[in-house]
Amino acid sequence: MRTHWTVAMAAVPLALATTLAVAQPDAAPRSADGRRFLAQPLIKDLYVADPSAHVFNGRLYIYPSHDVDAGIPDDDLGSQYAMHDYRVLSMARPGGPVTVHPLAIDVKDIPWASKQTWAPDAAYKNGVYYLYMPARDKDGVFRIGVATSRSPVGPFKAEPEPIRGSYSIDPAVFSDSDGQSYMYFGGIWGGQLQRWASGSYDPAAGDTDLRQDDKPALSAKVARLTPDMKQFAEPPRDVQIVDAAGKPILGGDHERRFFEASWMFKRGGRYYFTYSTGDTHLLNYAIGDNPYGPFRYTGHILSPVQGWTSHHSIVQFRKRWWLFYHDTQLSNKNHLRSAKMTELFFNADGTIKPIDPFTD
Ligand code: FUB
């Protein structure tokens, strides 16, 4: 059975770590088109999106984007997503109070970055927590940087330069059971992945018209990280998503091709690469037998939410699996999103039971 929670709205000084009360029965709010939401926002006093969840020391930490309203109209490049800082959420148990921690880092403290601190991720190794942050550099090119802290909630100190050879958006760092860590990343359209198709940055490569409908779709990238977790240990490789016959998914296959929002988890010895299809608003998964793939397209995880973007993470916590995602329930504006969580269930063969974010 799926359970839903809501967290009471509270006016709080955001400079302080704040534990927000309290699990309440769902009052069944409805979407703009009248459907009942499956789950309720984790918090209501900040807009947070792109939730990357991890369990550190038995507590659940969520590393989201912090959405703000900069008054920028929606466009296909995502200019309206004008975020400039990060804050971490945490909870001791699903459905329990959510703590909103103080400022983790602001773009002004990331020496190489200029704006648009988009979907982050985090990792832990040897007493250090790593926050991976995409942002536009001073030339407007998306890069990915890292910042470190001795605390999972920061404050984080940024490295002076972005990760060498990094580009585009949406880093997701996966640490395998052998101790190796890998970064998956990339996003097309506003995420600029198409501008790197030739191997170097080509601003003329277009923004949304990728001209690849009958060619293999542009791939997310994966690179093993150096032991200090701060650089790529190798040039990024393509994350190939193939169909049941082993053929690459084509660019014109908008319901299956990669768009953005990579995630990786391992279950039963198999590697699940999960991602968003962007303009068709699905979260999908593909399964491989090693961290590099290829990954066989397997199905949908989440049908479209309210709002243009769909982004997520999947984590095991206390033996149960959880999907973190976002929607625009509180604002009905694409750039002001709220993070949610719901339980994820698997079939006996390891396939995922797809989730509808609405109950009717
Ligand atoms: O939050 C900004 C961007 O929107 C993210 O990087 C994408 O994944 C999409 O959620």
mmCIF file of C-alpha atoms in Angstrom, residues 2 5 12 30 38 93 123 150 158 164 177 212 226 250 258 312 317 325 327 359:
data_model
loop_
_atom_site.group_PDB
_atom_site.id
_atom_site.type_symbol
_atom_site.label_atom_id
_atom_site.label_comp_id
_atom_site.label_asym_id
_atom_site.label_seq_id
_atom_site.Cartn_x
_atom_site.Cartn_y
_atom_site.Cartn_z
ATOM 1 C CA ARG A 2 1.276 3.478 -0.794
ATOM 2 C CA TRP A 5 2.217 12.622 3.646
ATOM 3 C CA VAL A 12 10.419 30.118 9.213
ATOM 4 C CA ARG A 30 -6.023 18.365 -7.103
ATOM 5 C CA LEU A 38 -0.467 10.704 -5.488
ATOM 6 C CA ARG A 93 12.367 8.159 8.288
ATOM 7 C CA ALA A 123 28.525 11.484 -2.634
ATOM 8 C CA ARG A 150 32.899 17.334 6.442
ATOM 9 C CA ALA A 158 33.923 24.793 -4.047
ATOM 10 C CA ARG A 164 38.308 19.064 -16.280
ATOM 11 C CA SER A 177 30.361 -2.035 -4.377
ATOM 12 C CA GLN A 212 18.795 13.240 -35.532
ATOM 13 C CA THR A 226 39.493 9.735 -9.662
ATOM 14 C CA LEU A 250 16.843 6.633 -32.277
ATOM 15 C CA PHE A 258 17.481 10.132 -23.344
ATOM 16 C CA HIS A 312 14.188 12.025 -9.938
ATOM 17 C CA PHE A 317 16.229 3.115 2.664
ATOM 18 C CA TYR A 325 10.525 13.298 -8.010
ATOM 19 C CA ASP A 327 6.040 18.544 -9.798
ATOM 20 C CA THR A 359 -4.653 8.629 -8.237
#
